[in-house]
PDB file of N, CA, C and O in Angstrom:
ATOM      1  N   UNK A 223     115.035 108.617 -49.472  1.00  0.00           N
ATOM      2  CA  UNK A 223     114.951 110.178 -49.608  1.00  0.00           C
ATOM      3  C   UNK A 223     113.788 109.858 -50.941  1.00  0.00           C
ATOM      4  O   UNK A 223     113.714 109.661 -51.931  1.00  0.00           O
ATOM      5  N   UNK A 224     112.735 111.160 -50.746  1.00  0.00           N
ATOM      6  CA  UNK A 224     111.646 111.206 -51.147  1.00  0.00           C
ATOM      7  C   UNK A 224     112.189 111.994 -52.518  1.00  0.00           C
ATOM      8  O   UNK A 224     113.358 112.438 -52.787  1.00  0.00           O
ATOM      9  N   UNK A 225     111.529 111.360 -53.806  1.00  0.00           N
ATOM     10  CA  UNK A 225     112.138 112.065 -55.516  1.00  0.00           C
ATOM     11  C   UNK A 225     111.923 113.173 -55.347  1.00  0.00           C
ATOM     12  O   UNK A 225     110.526 113.977 -55.194  1.00  0.00           O
ATOM     13  N   UNK A 226     112.452 113.984 -56.191  1.00  0.00           N
ATOM     14  CA  UNK A 226     112.641 115.688 -56.404  1.00  0.00           C
ATOM     15  C   UNK A 226     111.321 115.676 -57.423  1.00  0.00           C
ATOM     16  O   UNK A 226     111.999 114.962 -58.724  1.00  0.00           O
ATOM     17  N   UNK A 227     110.637 116.394 -57.305  1.00  0.00           N
ATOM     18  CA  UNK A 227     109.450 116.528 -58.694  1.00  0.00           C
ATOM     19  C   UNK A 227     110.207 117.865 -58.943  1.00  0.00           C
ATOM     20  O   UNK A 227     110.428 118.853 -58.070  1.00  0.00           O
ATOM     21  N   UNK A 228     109.992 118.417 -59.965  1.00  0.00           N
ATOM     22  CA  UNK A 228     110.458 119.719 -60.765  1.00  0.00           C
ATOM     23  C   UNK A 228     109.247 120.057 -61.816  1.00  0.00           C
ATOM     24  O   UNK A 228     108.652 119.269 -62.261  1.00  0.00           O
ATOM     25  N   UNK A 229     108.902 121.350 -61.627  1.00  0.00           N
ATOM     26  CA  UNK A 229     108.155 121.987 -62.365  1.00  0.00           C
ATOM     27  C   UNK A 229     108.697 123.405 -63.279  1.00  0.00           C
ATOM     28  O   UNK A 229     110.030 123.543 -62.811  1.00  0.00           O
ATOM     29  N   UNK A 230     108.540 123.571 -64.396  1.00  0.00           N
ATOM     30  CA  UNK A 230     109.128 124.223 -65.396  1.00  0.00           C
ATOM     31  C   UNK A 230     107.901 125.380 -66.124  1.00  0.00           C
ATOM     32  O   UNK A 230     106.847 124.936 -65.988  1.00  0.00           O
ATOM     33  N   UNK A 231     108.127 126.801 -65.712  1.00  0.00           N
ATOM     34  CA  UNK A 231     107.173 127.647 -66.385  1.00  0.00           C
ATOM     35  C   UNK A 231     107.468 127.445 -67.554  1.00  0.00           C
ATOM     36  O   UNK A 231     108.209 127.884 -68.263  1.00  0.00           O
ATOM     37  N   UNK A 232     106.428 126.993 -68.519  1.00  0.00           N
ATOM     38  CA  UNK A 232     106.105 126.969 -69.961  1.00  0.00           C
ATOM     39  C   UNK A 232     106.402 127.838 -71.192  1.00  0.00           C
ATOM     40  O   UNK A 232     107.450 128.111 -71.749  1.00  0.00           O
ATOM     41  N   UNK A 233     106.448 129.204 -70.156  1.00  0.00           N
ATOM     42  CA  UNK A 233     106.701 130.874 -70.786  1.00  0.00           C
ATOM     43  C   UNK A 233     107.778 131.013 -71.156  1.00  0.00           C
ATOM     44  O   UNK A 233     108.158 131.773 -72.065  1.00  0.00           O
ATOM     45  N   UNK A 234     108.887 130.190 -69.801  1.00  0.00           N
ATOM     46  CA  UNK A 234     109.957 130.384 -70.319  1.00  0.00           C
ATOM     47  C   UNK A 234     110.590 129.876 -71.390  1.00  0.00           C
ATOM     48  O   UNK A 234     112.053 129.793 -71.891  1.00  0.00           O
ATOM     49  N   UNK A 235     109.695 129.104 -72.233  1.00  0.00           N
ATOM     50  CA  UNK A 235     110.813 128.105 -73.487  1.00  0.00           C
ATOM     51  C   UNK A 235     110.224 128.871 -74.430  1.00  0.00           C
ATOM     52  O   UNK A 235     110.921 128.732 -75.396  1.00  0.00           O
ATOM     53  N   UNK A 236     109.486 130.071 -74.573  1.00  0.00           N
ATOM     54  CA  UNK A 236     109.257 130.812 -75.501  1.00  0.00           C
ATOM     55  C   UNK A 236     108.996 130.245 -76.654  1.00  0.00           C
ATOM     56  O   UNK A 236     109.006 130.362 -78.005  1.00  0.00           O
ATOM     57  N   UNK A 237     107.907 128.914 -76.408  1.00  0.00           N
ATOM     58  CA  UNK A 237     107.417 128.156 -77.662  1.00  0.00           C
ATOM     59  C   UNK A 237     105.892 128.102 -77.829  1.00  0.00           C
ATOM     60  O   UNK A 237     105.161 128.426 -76.535  1.00  0.00           O
ATOM     61  N   UNK A 238     104.967 127.899 -78.622  1.00  0.00           N
ATOM     62  CA  UNK A 238     103.544 127.317 -78.326  1.00  0.00           C
ATOM     63  C   UNK A 238     103.334 126.352 -77.898  1.00  0.00           C
ATOM     64  O   UNK A 238     104.650 125.532 -77.344  1.00  0.00           O
ATOM     65  N   UNK A 239     102.046 126.602 -77.321  1.00  0.00           N
ATOM     66  CA  UNK A 239     101.902 125.541 -76.143  1.00  0.00           C
ATOM     67  C   UNK A 239     101.903 124.412 -76.007  1.00  0.00           C
ATOM     68  O   UNK A 239     102.624 123.442 -75.068  1.00  0.00           O
ATOM     69  N   UNK A 240     101.511 123.686 -77.185  1.00  0.00           N
ATOM     70  CA  UNK A 240     101.845 122.429 -76.907  1.00  0.00           C
ATOM     71  C   UNK A 240     103.384 121.893 -77.447  1.00  0.00           C
ATOM     72  O   UNK A 240     103.604 120.686 -76.799  1.00  0.00           O
ATOM     73  N   UNK A 241     104.052 122.642 -78.365  1.00  0.00           N
ATOM     74  CA  UNK A 241     105.498 122.395 -78.348  1.00  0.00           C
ATOM     75  C   UNK A 241     106.308 122.632 -77.225  1.00  0.00           C
ATOM     76  O   UNK A 241     107.331 121.999 -77.130  1.00  0.00           O
ATOM     77  N   UNK A 242     105.778 123.513 -76.515  1.00  0.00           N
ATOM     78  CA  UNK A 242     106.409 123.469 -74.931  1.00  0.00           C
ATOM     79  C   UNK A 242     105.975 122.411 -74.326  1.00  0.00           C
ATOM     80  O   UNK A 242     107.305 121.758 -73.249  1.00  0.00           O
ATOM     81  N   UNK A 243     104.980 121.471 -74.084  1.00  0.00           N
ATOM     82  CA  UNK A 243     104.493 120.657 -73.507  1.00  0.00           C
ATOM     83  C   UNK A 243     105.389 119.316 -73.789  1.00  0.00           C
ATOM     84  O   UNK A 243     106.303 118.826 -73.297  1.00  0.00           O
ATOM     85  N   UNK A 244     105.372 119.269 -75.218  1.00  0.00           N
ATOM     86  CA  UNK A 244     107.110 118.453 -75.827  1.00  0.00           C
ATOM     87  C   UNK A 244     108.137 118.622 -74.794  1.00  0.00           C
ATOM     88  O   UNK A 244     108.874 117.498 -74.826  1.00  0.00           O
ATOM     89  N   UNK A 245     108.784 119.639 -75.701  1.00  0.00           N
ATOM     90  CA  UNK A 245     109.963 120.136 -74.893  1.00  0.00           C
ATOM     91  C   UNK A 245     110.128 119.987 -73.739  1.00  0.00           C
ATOM     92  O   UNK A 245     111.561 119.279 -72.936  1.00  0.00           O
ATOM     93  N   UNK A 246     109.001 119.975 -72.632  1.00  0.00           N
ATOM     94  CA  UNK A 246     109.491 120.451 -71.438  1.00  0.00           C
ATOM     95  C   UNK A 246     109.275 118.510 -70.870  1.00  0.00           C
ATOM     96  O   UNK A 246     110.019 117.992 -70.148  1.00  0.00           O
ATOM     97  N   UNK A 247     108.741 117.807 -71.544  1.00  0.00           N
ATOM     98  CA  UNK A 247     108.323 116.507 -71.623  1.00  0.00           C
ATOM     99  C   UNK A 247     109.825 115.846 -71.484  1.00  0.00           C
ATOM    100  O   UNK A 247     110.306 115.371 -70.782  1.00  0.00           O
ATOM    101  N   UNK A 248     110.344 116.415 -72.483  1.00  0.00           N
ATOM    102  CA  UNK A 248     111.907 115.913 -72.974  1.00  0.00           C
ATOM    103  C   UNK A 248     113.154 116.237 -72.122  1.00  0.00           C
ATOM    104  O   UNK A 248     113.637 115.425 -71.800  1.00  0.00           O
ATOM    105  N   UNK A 249     112.513 117.385 -71.360  1.00  0.00           N
ATOM    106  CA  UNK A 249     113.867 117.646 -70.691  1.00  0.00           C
ATOM    107  C   UNK A 249     113.549 116.890 -69.161  1.00  0.00           C
ATOM    108  O   UNK A 249     114.305 117.058 -68.470  1.00  0.00           O
ATOM    109  N   UNK A 250     112.336 116.388 -69.078  1.00  0.00           N
ATOM    110  CA  UNK A 250     112.367 115.365 -67.777  1.00  0.00           C
ATOM    111  C   UNK A 250     111.327 115.823 -66.584  1.00  0.00           C
ATOM    112  O   UNK A 250     111.989 115.024 -65.670  1.00  0.00           O
ATOM    113  N   UNK A 251     110.791 117.048 -66.790  1.00  0.00           N
ATOM    114  CA  UNK A 251     110.181 117.789 -65.866  1.00  0.00           C
ATOM    115  C   UNK A 251     109.033 117.017 -65.517  1.00  0.00           C
ATOM    116  O   UNK A 251     108.346 116.465 -65.791  1.00  0.00           O
ATOM    117  N   UNK A 252     108.371 117.197 -64.181  1.00  0.00           N
ATOM    118  CA  UNK A 252     107.415 116.295 -64.055  1.00  0.00           C
ATOM    119  C   UNK A 252     105.584 117.310 -63.718  1.00  0.00           C
ATOM    120  O   UNK A 252     104.535 116.964 -64.812  1.00  0.00           O
ATOM    121  N   UNK A 253     105.844 118.624 -64.211  1.00  0.00           N
ATOM    122  CA  UNK A 253     105.185 119.440 -63.846  1.00  0.00           C
ATOM    123  C   UNK A 253     105.316 120.499 -64.921  1.00  0.00           C
ATOM    124  O   UNK A 253     106.466 121.321 -65.136  1.00  0.00           O
ATOM    125  N   UNK A 254     104.212 121.381 -65.301  1.00  0.00           N
ATOM    126  CA  UNK A 254     104.498 122.934 -65.702  1.00  0.00           C
ATOM    127  C   UNK A 254     103.552 123.702 -65.026  1.00  0.00           C
ATOM    128  O   UNK A 254     102.500 123.449 -64.578  1.00  0.00           O
ATOM    129  N   UNK A 255     104.256 125.076 -65.367  1.00  0.00           N
ATOM    130  CA  UNK A 255     103.178 126.372 -65.300  1.00  0.00           C
ATOM    131  C   UNK A 255     102.686 126.734 -66.319  1.00  0.00           C
ATOM    132  O   UNK A 255     103.368 127.300 -67.345  1.00  0.00           O
ATOM    133  N   UNK A 256     101.097 126.903 -66.200  1.00  0.00           N
ATOM    134  CA  UNK A 256     100.530 127.288 -67.905  1.00  0.00           C
ATOM    135  C   UNK A 256     100.336 128.594 -67.658  1.00  0.00           C
ATOM    136  O   UNK A 256      99.344 128.721 -66.331  1.00  0.00           O
ATOM    137  N   UNK A 257     100.696 129.658 -68.732  1.00  0.00           N
ATOM    138  CA  UNK A 257     100.468 131.050 -68.407  1.00  0.00           C
ATOM    139  C   UNK A 257      98.992 131.502 -69.072  1.00  0.00           C
ATOM    140  O   UNK A 257      98.944 130.815 -70.157  1.00  0.00           O
ATOM    141  N   UNK A 258      98.243 131.383 -67.801  1.00  0.00           N
ATOM    142  CA  UNK A 258      96.571 131.900 -68.504  1.00  0.00           C
ATOM    143  C   UNK A 258      96.481 132.506 -69.588  1.00  0.00           C
ATOM    144  O   UNK A 258      95.574 132.790 -70.501  1.00  0.00           O
ATOM    145  N   UNK A 259      97.430 133.740 -69.241  1.00  0.00           N
ATOM    146  CA  UNK A 259      96.976 134.992 -70.518  1.00  0.00           C
ATOM    147  C   UNK A 259      97.684 134.621 -71.555  1.00  0.00           C
ATOM    148  O   UNK A 259      97.233 135.237 -72.772  1.00  0.00           O
ATOM    149  N   UNK A 260      98.830 133.934 -72.089  1.00  0.00           N
ATOM    150  CA  UNK A 260      99.199 133.515 -73.174  1.00  0.00           C
ATOM    151  C   UNK A 260      99.365 132.248 -73.873  1.00  0.00           C
ATOM    152  O   UNK A 260      98.901 132.225 -74.896  1.00  0.00           O
ATOM    153  N   UNK A 261      98.856 131.696 -73.180  1.00  0.00           N
ATOM    154  CA  UNK A 261      98.775 129.784 -73.932  1.00  0.00           C
ATOM    155  C   UNK A 261      96.966 129.439 -73.743  1.00  0.00           C
ATOM    156  O   UNK A 261      97.096 128.541 -74.863  1.00  0.00           O
ATOM    157  N   UNK A 262      96.332 129.885 -72.984  1.00  0.00           N
ATOM    158  CA  UNK A 262      95.010 129.737 -73.148  1.00  0.00           C
ATOM    159  C   UNK A 262      94.157 130.889 -73.048  1.00  0.00           C
ATOM    160  O   UNK A 262      94.082 131.818 -72.264  1.00  0.00           O
ATOM    161  N   UNK A 263      93.156 130.601 -74.106  1.00  0.00           N
ATOM    162  CA  UNK A 263      91.732 131.797 -73.971  1.00  0.00           C
ATOM    163  C   UNK A 263      90.922 131.078 -73.067  1.00  0.00           C
ATOM    164  O   UNK A 263      89.815 130.226 -73.952  1.00  0.00           O
ATOM    165  N   UNK A 264      90.865 131.506 -71.737  1.00  0.00           N
ATOM    166  CA  UNK A 264      89.917 130.501 -71.397  1.00  0.00           C
ATOM    167  C   UNK A 264      88.363 130.994 -71.363  1.00  0.00           C
ATOM    168  O   UNK A 264      87.350 130.404 -70.705  1.00  0.00           O
ATOM    169  N   UNK A 265      88.403 132.434 -71.641  1.00  0.00           N
ATOM    170  CA  UNK A 265      87.043 133.001 -72.119  1.00  0.00           C
ATOM    171  C   UNK A 265      86.359 132.061 -73.154  1.00  0.00           C
ATOM    172  O   UNK A 265      84.658 131.609 -73.391  1.00  0.00           O
ATOM    173  N   UNK A 266      86.817 131.763 -73.997  1.00  0.00           N
ATOM    174  CA  UNK A 266      86.049 130.758 -75.059  1.00  0.00           C
ATOM    175  C   UNK A 266      86.827 128.925 -74.962  1.00  0.00           C
ATOM    176  O   UNK A 266      86.301 128.093 -75.779  1.00  0.00           O
ATOM    177  N   UNK A 267      87.254 128.733 -73.735  1.00  0.00           N
ATOM    178  CA  UNK A 267      87.447 126.987 -73.440  1.00  0.00           C
ATOM    179  C   UNK A 267      86.368 126.582 -73.570  1.00  0.00           C
ATOM    180  O   UNK A 267      85.443 126.533 -72.421  1.00  0.00           O
ATOM    181  N   UNK A 268      86.222 125.037 -74.231  1.00  0.00           N
ATOM    182  CA  UNK A 268      84.783 124.263 -74.373  1.00  0.00           C
ATOM    183  C   UNK A 268      85.710 123.261 -73.599  1.00  0.00           C
ATOM    184  O   UNK A 268      86.911 122.858 -73.111  1.00  0.00           O
ATOM    185  N   UNK A 269      84.396 122.319 -73.219  1.00  0.00           N
ATOM    186  CA  UNK A 269      85.213 121.195 -71.964  1.00  0.00           C
ATOM    187  C   UNK A 269      85.693 119.936 -73.359  1.00  0.00           C
ATOM    188  O   UNK A 269      86.723 119.575 -73.088  1.00  0.00           O
ATOM    189  N   UNK A 270      85.228 120.166 -74.619  1.00  0.00           N
ATOM    190  CA  UNK A 270      86.057 119.419 -75.494  1.00  0.00           C
ATOM    191  C   UNK A 270      87.627 119.871 -75.533  1.00  0.00           C
ATOM    192  O   UNK A 270      88.640 118.733 -75.701  1.00  0.00           O
ATOM    193  N   UNK A 271      88.005 120.870 -75.501  1.00  0.00           N
ATOM    194  CA  UNK A 271      89.621 121.653 -75.479  1.00  0.00           C
ATOM    195  C   UNK A 271      89.952 121.468 -74.481  1.00  0.00           C
ATOM    196  O   UNK A 271      91.130 120.773 -74.160  1.00  0.00           O
ATOM    197  N   UNK A 272      88.965 121.547 -73.112  1.00  0.00           N
ATOM    198  CA  UNK A 272      89.928 121.283 -71.909  1.00  0.00           C
ATOM    199  C   UNK A 272      89.932 119.409 -72.168  1.00  0.00           C
ATOM    200  O   UNK A 272      91.136 119.134 -70.858  1.00  0.00           O
ATOM    201  N   UNK A 273      89.256 118.536 -72.215  1.00  0.00           N
ATOM    202  CA  UNK A 273      89.481 117.113 -72.407  1.00  0.00           C
ATOM    203  C   UNK A 273      90.930 116.938 -72.756  1.00  0.00           C
ATOM    204  O   UNK A 273      92.017 115.885 -72.965  1.00  0.00           O
ATOM    205  N   UNK A 274      91.017 117.840 -74.467  1.00  0.00           N
ATOM    206  CA  UNK A 274      92.169 117.660 -75.161  1.00  0.00           C
ATOM    207  C   UNK A 274      93.400 118.146 -74.377  1.00  0.00           C
ATOM    208  O   UNK A 274      94.541 117.201 -74.993  1.00  0.00           O
ATOM    209  N   UNK A 275      93.497 119.227 -73.939  1.00  0.00           N
ATOM    210  CA  UNK A 275      94.582 119.358 -72.642  1.00  0.00           C
ATOM    211  C   UNK A 275      94.987 118.577 -71.962  1.00  0.00           C
ATOM    212  O   UNK A 275      96.525 118.148 -71.588  1.00  0.00           O
ATOM    213  N   UNK A 276      94.168 117.989 -70.907  1.00  0.00           N
ATOM    214  CA  UNK A 276      94.427 117.039 -70.090  1.00  0.00           C
ATOM    215  C   UNK A 276      95.146 115.701 -70.787  1.00  0.00           C
ATOM    216  O   UNK A 276      95.888 115.143 -70.231  1.00  0.00           O
ATOM    217  N   UNK A 277      94.401 115.574 -71.985  1.00  0.00           N
ATOM    218  CA  UNK A 277      94.914 113.963 -72.430  1.00  0.00           C
ATOM    219  C   UNK A 277      96.385 114.754 -73.057  1.00  0.00           C
ATOM    220  O   UNK A 277      97.427 113.911 -72.838  1.00  0.00           O
ATOM    221  N   UNK A 278      96.495 115.571 -73.769  1.00  0.00           N
ATOM    222  CA  UNK A 278      98.072 115.920 -73.821  1.00  0.00           C
ATOM    223  C   UNK A 278      99.467 115.819 -73.248  1.00  0.00           C
ATOM    224  O   UNK A 278      99.844 115.029 -72.902  1.00  0.00           O
ATOM    225  N   UNK A 279      98.682 116.620 -71.380  1.00  0.00           N
ATOM    226  CA  UNK A 279      99.392 116.603 -70.690  1.00  0.00           C
ATOM    227  C   UNK A 279      99.739 115.354 -70.225  1.00  0.00           C
ATOM    228  O   UNK A 279     100.953 114.603 -69.635  1.00  0.00           O
ATOM    229  N   UNK A 280      98.841 114.185 -70.211  1.00  0.00           N
ATOM    230  CA  UNK A 280      98.813 112.498 -69.854  1.00  0.00           C
ATOM    231  C   UNK A 280      99.704 111.721 -70.869  1.00  0.00           C
ATOM    232  O   UNK A 280     100.470 110.802 -70.220  1.00  0.00           O
ATOM    233  N   UNK A 281      99.904 112.553 -71.902  1.00  0.00           N
ATOM    234  CA  UNK A 281     100.277 112.000 -73.175  1.00  0.00           C
ATOM    235  C   UNK A 281     101.854 111.965 -72.952  1.00  0.00           C
ATOM    236  O   UNK A 281     102.792 111.162 -73.165  1.00  0.00           O
ATOM    237  N   UNK A 282     102.184 113.411 -72.281  1.00  0.00           N
ATOM    238  CA  UNK A 282     103.438 113.831 -72.180  1.00  0.00           C
ATOM    239  C   UNK A 282     103.877 113.227 -70.464  1.00  0.00           C
ATOM    240  O   UNK A 282     105.269 113.854 -70.005  1.00  0.00           O
ATOM    241  N   UNK A 283     103.224 112.551 -69.948  1.00  0.00           N
ATOM    242  CA  UNK A 283     102.758 112.412 -68.274  1.00  0.00           C
ATOM    243  C   UNK A 283     103.424 113.112 -67.670  1.00  0.00           C
ATOM    244  O   UNK A 283     104.440 113.503 -66.857  1.00  0.00           O
ATOM    245  N   UNK A 284     103.003 114.816 -67.975  1.00  0.00           N
ATOM    246  CA  UNK A 284     103.055 115.953 -67.058  1.00  0.00           C
ATOM    247  C   UNK A 284     102.014 116.360 -66.213  1.00  0.00           C
ATOM    248  O   UNK A 284     100.515 115.624 -66.348  1.00  0.00           O
ATOM    249  N   UNK A 285     101.605 117.294 -65.109  1.00  0.00           N
ATOM    250  CA  UNK A 285     100.852 117.433 -64.625  1.00  0.00           C
ATOM    251  C   UNK A 285     101.093 119.032 -64.241  1.00  0.00           C
ATOM    252  O   UNK A 285     102.108 119.727 -64.918  1.00  0.00           O
ATOM    253  N   UNK A 286     100.199 119.901 -64.038  1.00  0.00           N
ATOM    254  CA  UNK A 286     100.317 121.384 -63.906  1.00  0.00           C
ATOM    255  C   UNK A 286     100.220 121.366 -62.375  1.00  0.00           C
ATOM    256  O   UNK A 286      99.570 121.031 -61.323  1.00  0.00           O
ATOM    257  N   UNK A 287     101.638 122.222 -62.276  1.00  0.00           N
ATOM    258  CA  UNK A 287     101.644 122.744 -61.204  1.00  0.00           C
ATOM    259  C   UNK A 287     101.415 123.977 -60.460  1.00  0.00           C
ATOM    260  O   UNK A 287     100.901 124.316 -59.883  1.00  0.00           O
ATOM    261  N   UNK A 288     100.874 124.501 -61.557  1.00  0.00           N
ATOM    262  CA  UNK A 288     100.458 126.138 -61.563  1.00  0.00           C
ATOM    263  C   UNK A 288     100.017 126.832 -62.864  1.00  0.00           C
ATOM    264  O   UNK A 288      99.815 126.729 -63.709  1.00  0.00           O
ATOM    265  N   UNK A 289      99.037 127.698 -62.340  1.00  0.00           N
ATOM    266  CA  UNK A 289      98.187 128.519 -63.455  1.00  0.00           C
ATOM    267  C   UNK A 289      98.309 129.764 -63.273  1.00  0.00           C
ATOM    268  O   UNK A 289      97.926 130.548 -61.994  1.00  0.00           O
ATOM    269  N   UNK A 290      99.071 130.573 -64.136  1.00  0.00           N
ATOM    270  CA  UNK A 290      99.473 132.010 -63.810  1.00  0.00           C
ATOM    271  C   UNK A 290      98.658 132.643 -64.579  1.00  0.00           C
ATOM    272  O   UNK A 290      98.250 132.535 -65.969  1.00  0.00           O
ATOM    273  N   UNK A 291      98.392 133.938 -64.399  1.00  0.00           N
ATOM    274  CA  UNK A 291      98.005 134.951 -64.819  1.00  0.00           C
ATOM    275  C   UNK A 291      98.705 136.325 -64.543  1.00  0.00           C
ATOM    276  O   UNK A 291      98.278 136.832 -63.655  1.00  0.00           O
ATOM    277  N   UNK A 292      99.871 136.690 -65.419  1.00  0.00           N
ATOM    278  CA  UNK A 292     100.493 137.904 -65.316  1.00  0.00           C
ATOM    279  C   UNK A 292      99.581 139.035 -65.033  1.00  0.00           C
ATOM    280  O   UNK A 292      98.790 139.342 -66.527  1.00  0.00           O
ATOM    281  N   UNK A 293      99.595 140.389 -64.589  1.00  0.00           N
ATOM    282  CA  UNK A 293      99.132 141.293 -65.193  1.00  0.00           C
ATOM    283  C   UNK A 293     100.306 142.554 -64.436  1.00  0.00           C
ATOM    284  O   UNK A 293     101.224 142.509 -63.679  1.00  0.00           O
ATOM    285  N   UNK A 294      99.972 143.939 -64.978  1.00  0.00           N
ATOM    286  CA  UNK A 294     100.647 144.453 -64.735  1.00  0.00           C
ATOM    287  C   UNK A 294     100.951 145.355 -63.068  1.00  0.00           C
ATOM    288  O   UNK A 294     101.875 145.516 -62.654  1.00  0.00           O
ATOM    289  N   UNK A 295      99.982 145.079 -62.323  1.00  0.00           N
ATOM    290  CA  UNK A 295      99.669 145.249 -60.976  1.00  0.00           C
ATOM    291  C   UNK A 295      99.167 144.238 -60.368  1.00  0.00           C
ATOM    292  O   UNK A 295      98.376 143.308 -60.881  1.00  0.00           O
ATOM    293  N   UNK A 296      99.855 144.132 -59.221  1.00  0.00           N
ATOM    294  CA  UNK A 296      99.257 142.861 -58.317  1.00  0.00           C
ATOM    295  C   UNK A 296      97.965 142.903 -58.142  1.00  0.00           C
ATOM    296  O   UNK A 296      97.444 143.968 -58.148  1.00  0.00           O
ATOM    297  N   UNK A 297      97.001 141.894 -57.214  1.00  0.00           N
ATOM    298  CA  UNK A 297      95.800 142.012 -57.227  1.00  0.00           C
ATOM    299  C   UNK A 297      95.583 142.724 -55.897  1.00  0.00           C
ATOM    300  O   UNK A 297      94.356 142.894 -55.207  1.00  0.00           O
ATOM    301  N   UNK A 298      96.875 143.066 -55.244  1.00  0.00           N
ATOM    302  CA  UNK A 298      96.738 143.524 -53.770  1.00  0.00           C
ATOM    303  C   UNK A 298      96.484 145.232 -54.201  1.00  0.00           C
ATOM    304  O   UNK A 298      96.215 145.968 -53.347  1.00  0.00           O
ATOM    305  N   UNK A 299      96.683 145.416 -55.644  1.00  0.00           N
ATOM    306  CA  UNK A 299      96.442 147.270 -56.121  1.00  0.00           C
ATOM    307  C   UNK A 299      95.020 147.172 -56.445  1.00  0.00           C
ATOM    308  O   UNK A 299      94.461 146.620 -57.229  1.00  0.00           O
ATOM    309  N   UNK A 300      94.367 148.044 -55.583  1.00  0.00           N
ATOM    310  CA  UNK A 300      92.799 148.358 -55.637  1.00  0.00           C
ATOM    311  C   UNK A 300      92.528 149.004 -57.180  1.00  0.00           C
ATOM    312  O   UNK A 300      91.195 148.888 -57.217  1.00  0.00           O
ATOM    313  N   UNK A 301      93.418 150.012 -57.420  1.00  0.00           N
ATOM    314  CA  UNK A 301      93.161 150.646 -58.455  1.00  0.00           C
ATOM    315  C   UNK A 301      92.429 149.763 -59.844  1.00  0.00           C
ATOM    316  O   UNK A 301      93.573 148.897 -60.467  1.00  0.00           O
ATOM    317  N   UNK A 302      91.077 149.942 -60.223  1.00  0.00           N
ATOM    318  CA  UNK A 302      90.899 149.633 -61.318  1.00  0.00           C
ATOM    319  C   UNK A 302      90.656 147.559 -61.019  1.00  0.00           C
ATOM    320  O   UNK A 302      90.895 146.976 -62.234  1.00  0.00           O
ATOM    321  N   UNK A 303      90.606 147.078 -60.097  1.00  0.00           N
ATOM    322  CA  UNK A 303      90.666 145.634 -60.150  1.00  0.00           C
ATOM    323  C   UNK A 303      89.884 145.255 -60.324  1.00  0.00           C
ATOM    324  O   UNK A 303      90.226 143.965 -61.544  1.00  0.00           O
ATOM    325  N   UNK A 304      88.410 145.576 -60.711  1.00  0.00           N
ATOM    326  CA  UNK A 304      87.501 144.601 -61.063  1.00  0.00           C
ATOM    327  C   UNK A 304      87.504 144.751 -62.518  1.00  0.00           C
ATOM    328  O   UNK A 304      87.536 143.127 -63.277  1.00  0.00           O
ATOM    329  N   UNK A 305      88.560 145.921 -63.139  1.00  0.00           N
ATOM    330  CA  UNK A 305      88.647 145.869 -64.287  1.00  0.00           C
ATOM    331  C   UNK A 305      89.338 145.215 -65.035  1.00  0.00           C
ATOM    332  O   UNK A 305      89.446 144.616 -66.004  1.00  0.00           O
ATOM    333  N   UNK A 306      90.697 144.750 -64.401  1.00  0.00           N
ATOM    334  CA  UNK A 306      91.638 144.404 -64.939  1.00  0.00           C
ATOM    335  C   UNK A 306      91.234 142.521 -64.448  1.00  0.00           C
ATOM    336  O   UNK A 306      91.448 141.831 -65.368  1.00  0.00           O
ATOM    337  N   UNK A 307      90.519 142.568 -63.485  1.00  0.00           N
ATOM    338  CA  UNK A 307      90.039 141.042 -63.437  1.00  0.00           C
ATOM    339  C   UNK A 307      89.613 140.587 -64.564  1.00  0.00           C
ATOM    340  O   UNK A 307      89.620 139.260 -65.321  1.00  0.00           O
ATOM    341  N   UNK A 308      88.350 141.228 -64.910  1.00  0.00           N
ATOM    342  CA  UNK A 308      87.406 140.922 -66.093  1.00  0.00           C
ATOM    343  C   UNK A 308      88.130 140.563 -67.356  1.00  0.00           C
ATOM    344  O   UNK A 308      87.953 139.955 -68.131  1.00  0.00           O
TER     345      UNK A 308
END
């Protein structure tokens, strides 16, 4: 029987990003969903910062199962879509 892999939505822990990764690893999950709106500022993300995130994930033996970006309206709502994406 295949091994069950479990992912955790980090924002559900209501902890800072790195502390959330630590707690997720202690819980025994395999992967995490990162909230790009709350945990990461992708506009100012450097290559060094990305490498550090990858290293931290590796250190905790975690993978990314999803990258979320919550919005008030779904991307299927055309009203001000471009403005909301930016």
